[in-house]
mmCIF file with all atom_site columns, C-alpha atoms in Angstrom:
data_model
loop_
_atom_site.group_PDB
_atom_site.id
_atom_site.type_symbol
_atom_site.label_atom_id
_atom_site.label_alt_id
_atom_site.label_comp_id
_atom_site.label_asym_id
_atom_site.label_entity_id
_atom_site.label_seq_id
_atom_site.pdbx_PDB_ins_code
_atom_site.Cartn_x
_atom_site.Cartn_y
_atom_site.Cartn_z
_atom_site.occupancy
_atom_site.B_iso_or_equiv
_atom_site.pdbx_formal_charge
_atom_site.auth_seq_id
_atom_site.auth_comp_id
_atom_site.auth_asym_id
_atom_site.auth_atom_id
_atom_site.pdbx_PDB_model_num
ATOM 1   C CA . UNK A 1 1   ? 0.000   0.000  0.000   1.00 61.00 ? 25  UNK A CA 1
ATOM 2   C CA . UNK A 1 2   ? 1.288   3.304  -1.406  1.00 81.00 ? 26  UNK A CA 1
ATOM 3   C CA . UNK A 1 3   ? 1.388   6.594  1.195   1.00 87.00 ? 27  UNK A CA 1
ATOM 4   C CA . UNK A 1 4   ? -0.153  9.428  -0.655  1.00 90.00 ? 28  UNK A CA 1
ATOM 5   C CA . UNK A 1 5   ? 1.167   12.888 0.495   1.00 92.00 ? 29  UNK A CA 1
ATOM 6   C CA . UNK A 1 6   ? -1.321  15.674 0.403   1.00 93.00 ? 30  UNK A CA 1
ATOM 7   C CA . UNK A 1 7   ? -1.190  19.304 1.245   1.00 95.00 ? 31  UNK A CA 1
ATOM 8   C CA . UNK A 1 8   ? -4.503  21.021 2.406   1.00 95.00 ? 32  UNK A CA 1
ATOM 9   C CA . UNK A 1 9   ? -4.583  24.969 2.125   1.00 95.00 ? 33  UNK A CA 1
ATOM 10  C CA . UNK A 1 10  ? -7.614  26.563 3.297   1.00 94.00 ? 34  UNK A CA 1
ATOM 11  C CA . UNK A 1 11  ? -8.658  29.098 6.059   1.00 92.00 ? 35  UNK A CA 1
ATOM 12  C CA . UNK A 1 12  ? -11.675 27.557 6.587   1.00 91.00 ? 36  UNK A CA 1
ATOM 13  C CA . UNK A 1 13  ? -11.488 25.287 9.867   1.00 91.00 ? 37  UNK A CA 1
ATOM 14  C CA . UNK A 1 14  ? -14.657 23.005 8.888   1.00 91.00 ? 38  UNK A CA 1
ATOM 15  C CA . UNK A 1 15  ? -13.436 21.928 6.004   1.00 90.00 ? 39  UNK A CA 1
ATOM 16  C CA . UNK A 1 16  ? -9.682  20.932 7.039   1.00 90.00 ? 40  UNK A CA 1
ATOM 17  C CA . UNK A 1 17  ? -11.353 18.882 9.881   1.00 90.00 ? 41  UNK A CA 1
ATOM 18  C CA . UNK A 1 18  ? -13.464 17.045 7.018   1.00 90.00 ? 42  UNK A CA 1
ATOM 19  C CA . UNK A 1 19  ? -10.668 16.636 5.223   1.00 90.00 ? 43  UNK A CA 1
ATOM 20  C CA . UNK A 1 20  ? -8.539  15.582 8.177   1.00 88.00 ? 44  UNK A CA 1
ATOM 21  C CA . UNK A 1 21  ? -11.357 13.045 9.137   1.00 88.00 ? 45  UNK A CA 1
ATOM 22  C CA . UNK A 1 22  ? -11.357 11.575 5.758   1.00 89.00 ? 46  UNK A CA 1
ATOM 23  C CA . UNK A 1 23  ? -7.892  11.426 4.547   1.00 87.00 ? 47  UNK A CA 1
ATOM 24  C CA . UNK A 1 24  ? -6.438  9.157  7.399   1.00 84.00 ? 48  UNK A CA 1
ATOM 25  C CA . UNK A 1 25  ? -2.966  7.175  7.634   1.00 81.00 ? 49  UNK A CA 1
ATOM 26  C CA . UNK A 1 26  ? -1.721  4.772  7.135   1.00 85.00 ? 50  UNK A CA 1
ATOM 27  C CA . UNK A 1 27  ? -2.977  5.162  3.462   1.00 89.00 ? 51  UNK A CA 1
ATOM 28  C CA . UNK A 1 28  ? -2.361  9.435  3.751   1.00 91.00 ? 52  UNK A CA 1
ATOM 29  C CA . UNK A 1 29  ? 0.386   11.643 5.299   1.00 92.00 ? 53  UNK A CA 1
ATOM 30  C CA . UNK A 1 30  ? -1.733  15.233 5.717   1.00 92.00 ? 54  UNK A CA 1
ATOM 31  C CA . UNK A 1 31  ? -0.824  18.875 6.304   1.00 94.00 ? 55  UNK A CA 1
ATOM 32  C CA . UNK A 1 32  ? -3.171  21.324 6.832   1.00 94.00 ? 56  UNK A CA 1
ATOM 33  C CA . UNK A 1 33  ? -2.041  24.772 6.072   1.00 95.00 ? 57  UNK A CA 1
ATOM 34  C CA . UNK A 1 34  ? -4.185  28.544 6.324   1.00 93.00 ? 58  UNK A CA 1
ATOM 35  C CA . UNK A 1 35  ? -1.530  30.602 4.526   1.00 93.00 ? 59  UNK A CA 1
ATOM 36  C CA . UNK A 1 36  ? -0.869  30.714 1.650   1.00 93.00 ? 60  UNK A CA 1
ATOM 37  C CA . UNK A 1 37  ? 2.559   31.844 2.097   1.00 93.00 ? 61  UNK A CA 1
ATOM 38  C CA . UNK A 1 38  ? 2.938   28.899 3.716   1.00 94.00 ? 62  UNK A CA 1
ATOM 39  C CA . UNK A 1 39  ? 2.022   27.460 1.199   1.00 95.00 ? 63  UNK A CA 1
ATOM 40  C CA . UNK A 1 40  ? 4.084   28.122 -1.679  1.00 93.00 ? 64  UNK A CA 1
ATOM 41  C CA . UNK A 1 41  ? 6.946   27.442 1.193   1.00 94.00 ? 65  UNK A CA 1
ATOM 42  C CA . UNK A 1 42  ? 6.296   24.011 1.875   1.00 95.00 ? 66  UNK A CA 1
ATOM 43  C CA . UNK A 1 43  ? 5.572   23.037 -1.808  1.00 93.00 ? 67  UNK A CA 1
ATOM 44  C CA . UNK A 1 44  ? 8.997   24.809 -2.752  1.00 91.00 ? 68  UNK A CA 1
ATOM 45  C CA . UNK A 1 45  ? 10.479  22.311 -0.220  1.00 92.00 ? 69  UNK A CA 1
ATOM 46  C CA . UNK A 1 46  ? 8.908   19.122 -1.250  1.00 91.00 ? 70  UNK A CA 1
ATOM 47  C CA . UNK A 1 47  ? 6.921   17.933 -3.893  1.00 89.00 ? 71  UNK A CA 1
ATOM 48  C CA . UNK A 1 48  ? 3.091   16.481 -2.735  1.00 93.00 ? 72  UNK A CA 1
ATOM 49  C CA . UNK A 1 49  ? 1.169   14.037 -4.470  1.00 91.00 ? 73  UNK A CA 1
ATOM 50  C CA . UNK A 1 50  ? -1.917  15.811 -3.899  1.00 92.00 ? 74  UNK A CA 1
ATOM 51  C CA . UNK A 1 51  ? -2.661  19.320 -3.099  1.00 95.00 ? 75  UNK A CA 1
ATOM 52  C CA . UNK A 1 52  ? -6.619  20.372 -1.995  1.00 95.00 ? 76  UNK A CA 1
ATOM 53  C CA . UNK A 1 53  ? -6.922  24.352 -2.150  1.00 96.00 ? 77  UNK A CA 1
ATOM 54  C CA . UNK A 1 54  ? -9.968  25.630 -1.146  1.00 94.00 ? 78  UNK A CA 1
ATOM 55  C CA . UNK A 1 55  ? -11.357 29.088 -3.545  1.00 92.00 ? 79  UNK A CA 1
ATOM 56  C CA . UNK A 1 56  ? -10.677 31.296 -0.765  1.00 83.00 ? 80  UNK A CA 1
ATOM 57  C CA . UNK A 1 57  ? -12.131 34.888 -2.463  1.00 85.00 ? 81  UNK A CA 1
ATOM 58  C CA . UNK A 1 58  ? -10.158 33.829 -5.340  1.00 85.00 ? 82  UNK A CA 1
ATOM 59  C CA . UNK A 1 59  ? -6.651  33.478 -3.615  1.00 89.00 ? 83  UNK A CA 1
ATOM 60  C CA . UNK A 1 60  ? -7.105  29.955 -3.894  1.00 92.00 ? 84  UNK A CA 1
ATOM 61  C CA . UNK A 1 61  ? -7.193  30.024 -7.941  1.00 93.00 ? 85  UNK A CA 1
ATOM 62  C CA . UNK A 1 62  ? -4.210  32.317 -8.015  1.00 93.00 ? 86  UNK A CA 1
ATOM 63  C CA . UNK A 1 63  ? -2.442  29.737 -5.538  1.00 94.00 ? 87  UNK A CA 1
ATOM 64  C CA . UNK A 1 64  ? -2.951  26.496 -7.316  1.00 95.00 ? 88  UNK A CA 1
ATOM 65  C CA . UNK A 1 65  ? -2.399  27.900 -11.055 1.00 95.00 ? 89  UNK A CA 1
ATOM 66  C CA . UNK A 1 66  ? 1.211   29.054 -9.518  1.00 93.00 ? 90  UNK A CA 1
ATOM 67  C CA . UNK A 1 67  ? 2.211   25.178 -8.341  1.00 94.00 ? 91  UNK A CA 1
ATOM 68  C CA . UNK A 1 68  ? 0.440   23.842 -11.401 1.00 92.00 ? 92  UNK A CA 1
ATOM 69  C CA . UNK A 1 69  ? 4.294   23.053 -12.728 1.00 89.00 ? 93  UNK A CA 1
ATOM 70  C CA . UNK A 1 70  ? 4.545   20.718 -10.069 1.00 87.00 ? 94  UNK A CA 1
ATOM 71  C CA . UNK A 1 71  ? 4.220   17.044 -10.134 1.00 85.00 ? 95  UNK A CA 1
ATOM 72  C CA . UNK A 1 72  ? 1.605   17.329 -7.580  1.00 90.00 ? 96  UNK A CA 1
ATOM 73  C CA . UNK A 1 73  ? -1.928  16.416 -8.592  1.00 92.00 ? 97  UNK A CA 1
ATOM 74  C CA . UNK A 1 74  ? -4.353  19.460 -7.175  1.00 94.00 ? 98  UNK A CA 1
ATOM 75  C CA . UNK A 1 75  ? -7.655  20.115 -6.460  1.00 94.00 ? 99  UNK A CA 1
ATOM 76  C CA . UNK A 1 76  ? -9.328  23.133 -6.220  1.00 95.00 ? 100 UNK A CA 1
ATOM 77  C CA . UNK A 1 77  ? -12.757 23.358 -3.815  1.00 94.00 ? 101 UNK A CA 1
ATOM 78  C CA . UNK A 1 78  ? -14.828 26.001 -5.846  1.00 93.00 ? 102 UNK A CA 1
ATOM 79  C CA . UNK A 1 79  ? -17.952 27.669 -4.647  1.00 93.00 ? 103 UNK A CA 1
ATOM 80  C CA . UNK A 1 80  ? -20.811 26.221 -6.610  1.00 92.00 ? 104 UNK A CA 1
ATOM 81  C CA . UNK A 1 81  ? -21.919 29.121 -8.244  1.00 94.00 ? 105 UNK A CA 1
ATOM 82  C CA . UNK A 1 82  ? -18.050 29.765 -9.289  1.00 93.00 ? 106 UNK A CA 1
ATOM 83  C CA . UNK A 1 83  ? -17.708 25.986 -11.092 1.00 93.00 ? 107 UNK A CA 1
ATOM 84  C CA . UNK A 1 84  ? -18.052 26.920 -14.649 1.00 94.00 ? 108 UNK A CA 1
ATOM 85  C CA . UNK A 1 85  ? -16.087 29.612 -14.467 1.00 94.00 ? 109 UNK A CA 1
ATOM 86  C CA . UNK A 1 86  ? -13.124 28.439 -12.567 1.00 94.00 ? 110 UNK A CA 1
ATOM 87  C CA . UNK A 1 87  ? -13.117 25.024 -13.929 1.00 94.00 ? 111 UNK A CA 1
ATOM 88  C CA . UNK A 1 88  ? -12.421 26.622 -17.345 1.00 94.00 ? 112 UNK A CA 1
ATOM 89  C CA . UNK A 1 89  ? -9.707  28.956 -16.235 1.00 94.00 ? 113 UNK A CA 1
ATOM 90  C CA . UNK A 1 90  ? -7.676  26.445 -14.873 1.00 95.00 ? 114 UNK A CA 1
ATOM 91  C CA . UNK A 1 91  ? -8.331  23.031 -16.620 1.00 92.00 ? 115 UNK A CA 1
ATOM 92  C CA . UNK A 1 92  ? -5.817  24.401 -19.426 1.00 93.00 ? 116 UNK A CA 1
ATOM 93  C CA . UNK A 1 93  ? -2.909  24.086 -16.250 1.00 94.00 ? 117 UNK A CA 1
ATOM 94  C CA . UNK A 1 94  ? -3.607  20.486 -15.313 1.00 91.00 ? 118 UNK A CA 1
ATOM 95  C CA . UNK A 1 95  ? -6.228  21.452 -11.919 1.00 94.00 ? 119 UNK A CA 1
ATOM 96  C CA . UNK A 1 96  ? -9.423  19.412 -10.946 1.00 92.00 ? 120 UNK A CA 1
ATOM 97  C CA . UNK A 1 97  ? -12.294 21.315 -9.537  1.00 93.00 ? 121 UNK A CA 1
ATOM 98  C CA . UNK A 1 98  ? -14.355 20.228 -7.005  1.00 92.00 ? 122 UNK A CA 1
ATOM 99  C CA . UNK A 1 99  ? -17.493 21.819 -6.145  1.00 90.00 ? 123 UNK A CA 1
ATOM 100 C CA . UNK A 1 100 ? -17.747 22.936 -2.686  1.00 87.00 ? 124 UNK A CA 1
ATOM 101 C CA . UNK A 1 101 ? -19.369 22.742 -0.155  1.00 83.00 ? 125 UNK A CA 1
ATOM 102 C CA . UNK A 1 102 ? -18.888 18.754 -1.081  1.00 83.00 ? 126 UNK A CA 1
ATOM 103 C CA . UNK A 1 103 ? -20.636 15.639 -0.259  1.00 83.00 ? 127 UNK A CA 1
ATOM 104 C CA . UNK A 1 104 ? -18.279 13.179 1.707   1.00 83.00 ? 128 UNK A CA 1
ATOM 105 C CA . UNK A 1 105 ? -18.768 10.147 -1.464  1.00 86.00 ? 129 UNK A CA 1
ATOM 106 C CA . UNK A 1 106 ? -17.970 12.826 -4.140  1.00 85.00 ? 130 UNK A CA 1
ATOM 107 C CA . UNK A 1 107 ? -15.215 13.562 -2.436  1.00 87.00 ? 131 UNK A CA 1
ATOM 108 C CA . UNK A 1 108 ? -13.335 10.665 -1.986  1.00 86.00 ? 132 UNK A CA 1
ATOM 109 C CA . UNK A 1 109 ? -14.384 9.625  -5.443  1.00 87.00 ? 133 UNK A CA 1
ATOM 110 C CA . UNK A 1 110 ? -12.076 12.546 -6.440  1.00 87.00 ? 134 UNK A CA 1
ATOM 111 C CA . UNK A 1 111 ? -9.578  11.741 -4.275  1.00 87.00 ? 135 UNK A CA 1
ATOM 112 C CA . UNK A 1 112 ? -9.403  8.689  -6.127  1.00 88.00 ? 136 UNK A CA 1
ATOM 113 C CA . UNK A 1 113 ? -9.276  9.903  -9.495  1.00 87.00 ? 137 UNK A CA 1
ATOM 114 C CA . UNK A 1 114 ? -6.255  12.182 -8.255  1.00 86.00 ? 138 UNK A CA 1
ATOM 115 C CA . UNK A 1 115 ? -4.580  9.225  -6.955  1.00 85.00 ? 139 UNK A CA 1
ATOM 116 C CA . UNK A 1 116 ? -4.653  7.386  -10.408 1.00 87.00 ? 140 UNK A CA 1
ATOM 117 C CA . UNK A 1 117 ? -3.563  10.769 -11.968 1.00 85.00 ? 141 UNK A CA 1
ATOM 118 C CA . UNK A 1 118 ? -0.514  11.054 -9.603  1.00 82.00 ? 142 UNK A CA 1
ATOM 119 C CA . UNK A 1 119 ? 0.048   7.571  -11.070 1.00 84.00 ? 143 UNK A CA 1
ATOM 120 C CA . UNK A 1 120 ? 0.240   8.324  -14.303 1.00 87.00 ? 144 UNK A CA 1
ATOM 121 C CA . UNK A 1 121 ? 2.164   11.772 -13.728 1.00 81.00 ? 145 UNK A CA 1
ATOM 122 C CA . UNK A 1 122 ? 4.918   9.630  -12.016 1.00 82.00 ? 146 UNK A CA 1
ATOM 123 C CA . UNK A 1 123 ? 5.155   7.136  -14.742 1.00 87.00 ? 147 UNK A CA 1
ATOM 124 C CA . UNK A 1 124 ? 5.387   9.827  -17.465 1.00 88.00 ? 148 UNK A CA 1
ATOM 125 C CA . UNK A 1 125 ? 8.176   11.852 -15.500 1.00 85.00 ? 149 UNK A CA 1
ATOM 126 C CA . UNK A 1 126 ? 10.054  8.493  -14.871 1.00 88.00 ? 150 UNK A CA 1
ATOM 127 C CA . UNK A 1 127 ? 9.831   8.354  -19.051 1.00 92.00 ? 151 UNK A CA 1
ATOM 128 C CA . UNK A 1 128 ? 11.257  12.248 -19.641 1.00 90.00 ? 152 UNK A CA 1
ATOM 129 C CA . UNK A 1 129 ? 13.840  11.913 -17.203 1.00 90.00 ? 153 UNK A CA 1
ATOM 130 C CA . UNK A 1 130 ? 15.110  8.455  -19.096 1.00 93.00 ? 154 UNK A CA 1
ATOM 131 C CA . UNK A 1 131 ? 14.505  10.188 -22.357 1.00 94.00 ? 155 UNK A CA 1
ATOM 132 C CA . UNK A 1 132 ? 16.513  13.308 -21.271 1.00 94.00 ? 156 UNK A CA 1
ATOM 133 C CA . UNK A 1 133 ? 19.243  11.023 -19.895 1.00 93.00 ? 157 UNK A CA 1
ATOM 134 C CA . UNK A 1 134 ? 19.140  9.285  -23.119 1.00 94.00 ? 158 UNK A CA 1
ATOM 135 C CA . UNK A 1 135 ? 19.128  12.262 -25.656 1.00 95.00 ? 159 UNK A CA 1
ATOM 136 C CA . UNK A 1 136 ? 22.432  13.781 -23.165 1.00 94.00 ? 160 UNK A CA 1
ATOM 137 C CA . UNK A 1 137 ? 24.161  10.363 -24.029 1.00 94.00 ? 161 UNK A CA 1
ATOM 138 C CA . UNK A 1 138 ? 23.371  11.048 -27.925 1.00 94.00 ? 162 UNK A CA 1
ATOM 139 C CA . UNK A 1 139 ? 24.995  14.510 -27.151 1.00 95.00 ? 163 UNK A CA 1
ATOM 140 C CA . UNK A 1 140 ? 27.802  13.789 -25.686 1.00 95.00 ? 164 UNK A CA 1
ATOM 141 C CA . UNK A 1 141 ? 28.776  10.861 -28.296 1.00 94.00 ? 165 UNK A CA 1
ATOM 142 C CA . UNK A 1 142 ? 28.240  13.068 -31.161 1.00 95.00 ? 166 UNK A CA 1
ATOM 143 C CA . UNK A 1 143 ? 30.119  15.316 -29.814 1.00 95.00 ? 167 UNK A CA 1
ATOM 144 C CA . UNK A 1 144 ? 32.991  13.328 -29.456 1.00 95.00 ? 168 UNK A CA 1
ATOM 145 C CA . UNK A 1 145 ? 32.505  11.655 -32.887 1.00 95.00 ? 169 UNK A CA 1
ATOM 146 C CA . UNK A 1 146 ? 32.342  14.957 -34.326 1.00 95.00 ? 170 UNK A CA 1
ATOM 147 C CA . UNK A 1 147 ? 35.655  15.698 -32.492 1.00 95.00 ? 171 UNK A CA 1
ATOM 148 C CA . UNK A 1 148 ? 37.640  12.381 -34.004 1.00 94.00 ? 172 UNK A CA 1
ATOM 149 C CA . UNK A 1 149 ? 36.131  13.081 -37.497 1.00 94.00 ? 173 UNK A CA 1
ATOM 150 C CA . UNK A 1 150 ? 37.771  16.857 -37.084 1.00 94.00 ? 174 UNK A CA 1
ATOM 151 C CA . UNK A 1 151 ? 41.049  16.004 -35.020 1.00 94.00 ? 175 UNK A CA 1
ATOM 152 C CA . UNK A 1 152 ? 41.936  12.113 -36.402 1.00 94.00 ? 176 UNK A CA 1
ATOM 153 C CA . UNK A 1 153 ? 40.562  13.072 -39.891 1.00 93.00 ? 177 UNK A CA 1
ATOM 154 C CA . UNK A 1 154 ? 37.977  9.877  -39.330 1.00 93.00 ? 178 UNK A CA 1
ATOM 155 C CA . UNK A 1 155 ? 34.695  9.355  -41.338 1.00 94.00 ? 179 UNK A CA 1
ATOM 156 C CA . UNK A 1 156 ? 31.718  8.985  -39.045 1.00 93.00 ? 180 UNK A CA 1
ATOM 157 C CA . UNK A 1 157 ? 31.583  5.624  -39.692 1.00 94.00 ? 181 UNK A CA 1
ATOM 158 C CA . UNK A 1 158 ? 35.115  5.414  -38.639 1.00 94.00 ? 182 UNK A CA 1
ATOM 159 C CA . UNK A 1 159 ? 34.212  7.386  -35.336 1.00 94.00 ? 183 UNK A CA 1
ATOM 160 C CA . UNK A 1 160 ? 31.513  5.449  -34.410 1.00 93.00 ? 184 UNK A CA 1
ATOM 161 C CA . UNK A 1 161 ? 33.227  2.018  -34.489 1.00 94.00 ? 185 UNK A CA 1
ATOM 162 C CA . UNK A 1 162 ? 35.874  3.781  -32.523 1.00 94.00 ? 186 UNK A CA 1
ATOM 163 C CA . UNK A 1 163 ? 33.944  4.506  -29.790 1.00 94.00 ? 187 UNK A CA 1
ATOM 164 C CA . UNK A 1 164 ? 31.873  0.981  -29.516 1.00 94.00 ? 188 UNK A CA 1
ATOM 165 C CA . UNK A 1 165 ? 35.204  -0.291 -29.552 1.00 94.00 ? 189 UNK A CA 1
ATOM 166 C CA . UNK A 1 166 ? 36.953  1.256  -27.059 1.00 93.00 ? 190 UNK A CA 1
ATOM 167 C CA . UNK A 1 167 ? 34.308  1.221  -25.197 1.00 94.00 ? 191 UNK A CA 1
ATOM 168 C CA . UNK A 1 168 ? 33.881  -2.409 -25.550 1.00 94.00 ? 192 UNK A CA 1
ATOM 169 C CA . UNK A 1 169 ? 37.879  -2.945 -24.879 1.00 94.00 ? 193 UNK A CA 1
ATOM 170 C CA . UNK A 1 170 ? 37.587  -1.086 -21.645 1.00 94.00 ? 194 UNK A CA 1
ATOM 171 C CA . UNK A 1 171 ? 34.723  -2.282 -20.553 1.00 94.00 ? 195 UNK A CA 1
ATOM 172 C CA . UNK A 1 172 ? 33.225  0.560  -19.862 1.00 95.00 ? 196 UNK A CA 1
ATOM 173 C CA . UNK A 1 173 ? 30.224  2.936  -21.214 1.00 94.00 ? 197 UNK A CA 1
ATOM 174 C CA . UNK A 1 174 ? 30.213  4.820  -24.652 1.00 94.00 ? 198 UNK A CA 1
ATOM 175 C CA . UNK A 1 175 ? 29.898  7.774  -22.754 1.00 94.00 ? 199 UNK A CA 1
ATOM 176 C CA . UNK A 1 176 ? 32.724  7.436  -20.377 1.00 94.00 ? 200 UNK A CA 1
ATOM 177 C CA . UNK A 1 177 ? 35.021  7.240  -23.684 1.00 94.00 ? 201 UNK A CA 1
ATOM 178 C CA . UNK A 1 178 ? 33.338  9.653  -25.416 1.00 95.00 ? 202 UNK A CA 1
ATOM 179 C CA . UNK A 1 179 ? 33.952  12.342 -21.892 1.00 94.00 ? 203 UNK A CA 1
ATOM 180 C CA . UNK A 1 180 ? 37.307  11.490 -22.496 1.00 94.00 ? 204 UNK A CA 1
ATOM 181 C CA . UNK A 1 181 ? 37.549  12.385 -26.173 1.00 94.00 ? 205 UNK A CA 1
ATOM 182 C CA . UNK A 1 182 ? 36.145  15.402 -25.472 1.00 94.00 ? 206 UNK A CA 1
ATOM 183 C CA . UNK A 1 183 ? 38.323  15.997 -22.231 1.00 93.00 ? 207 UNK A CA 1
ATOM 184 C CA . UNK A 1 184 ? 41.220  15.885 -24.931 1.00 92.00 ? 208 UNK A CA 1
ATOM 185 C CA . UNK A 1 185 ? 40.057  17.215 -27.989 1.00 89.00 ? 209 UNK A CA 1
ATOM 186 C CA . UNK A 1 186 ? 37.336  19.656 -26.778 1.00 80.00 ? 210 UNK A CA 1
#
């Protein structure tokens, strides 16, 4: 069983008890927070899987649509007669609304469907940062091909068989030869 992190910014004392009542551990780690100073602190720190904001006047909005970068799955409580509205200004940055005051099934129903999105978010970051690592290994060995074709006068054929070779030789990764051509040649 996975813990779920979750931040809880609101001012409103009734509904961080609800919350707090409903979100319990083992299963959830929760902080409740009023400021949103606070706030932007602790997310700057750490990274949630879940945030709930509550509207607050509109401070709310403005809060979660500045963390919306994050990998943390948010929620946004939204007056009822505010739902349209706010739902369509910040869908576009990745933020569930939830109408509020809320009923106790609809909520944990969303709680739900932000657990399988903070899922999926994790699985698709795990795939950039591989990708990124991979493309930076591309870099670095055409790079260093680039440098043997300029300094040794090889083709890129040449370079490339170079490189697997050495690197098979040594026993040690394409990239670690390639740093090295480029330590010398660079």
């Amino acid at each position: 069983m996975d813990l779920h992190t979750v931040l809880v910014v609101t001012k409103d004392t009734k509904i961080s008890s609800l919350i707090n009542a409903m979100l319990i551990a083992p299963l959830f780690e929760t902080q409740i927070v009023s400021d949103f100073n606070e706030a932007r602190r602790l997310c700057g720190e750490r990274n949630f899987n879940i945030v709930i904001v509550d509207f607050a006047e509109g401070e709310g909005t403005d809060f979660a649509i500045d963390i919306s970068d994050s990998l943390s799955t948010i929620l946004l409580l939204t007056p009822t007669q505010f739902f349209e509205q706010i739902s369509y200004k910040v869908e576009g940055y990745g933020i569930l609304t939830i109408t509020s005051p809320f009923d106790q099934f609809y909520f944990y129903n969303m709680i739900k469907v932000a657990i399988a999105v903070q899922y999926k978010v994790q699985v698709l970051s795990s795939q950039t940062t591989k990708l990124k690592v991979k493309m930076e290994e591309i870099r670095v060995v055409n790079r260093a091909k680039m440098l043997l074709m300029q300094n040794l006068n090889m083709s890129e054929t040449d370079a490339h068989h170079y490189l697997e070779k050495e690197a098979m030789d040594r026993c040690i990764k394409r990239t670690a030869v390639a740093e090295q051509i480029i330590s010398t040649y660079g």
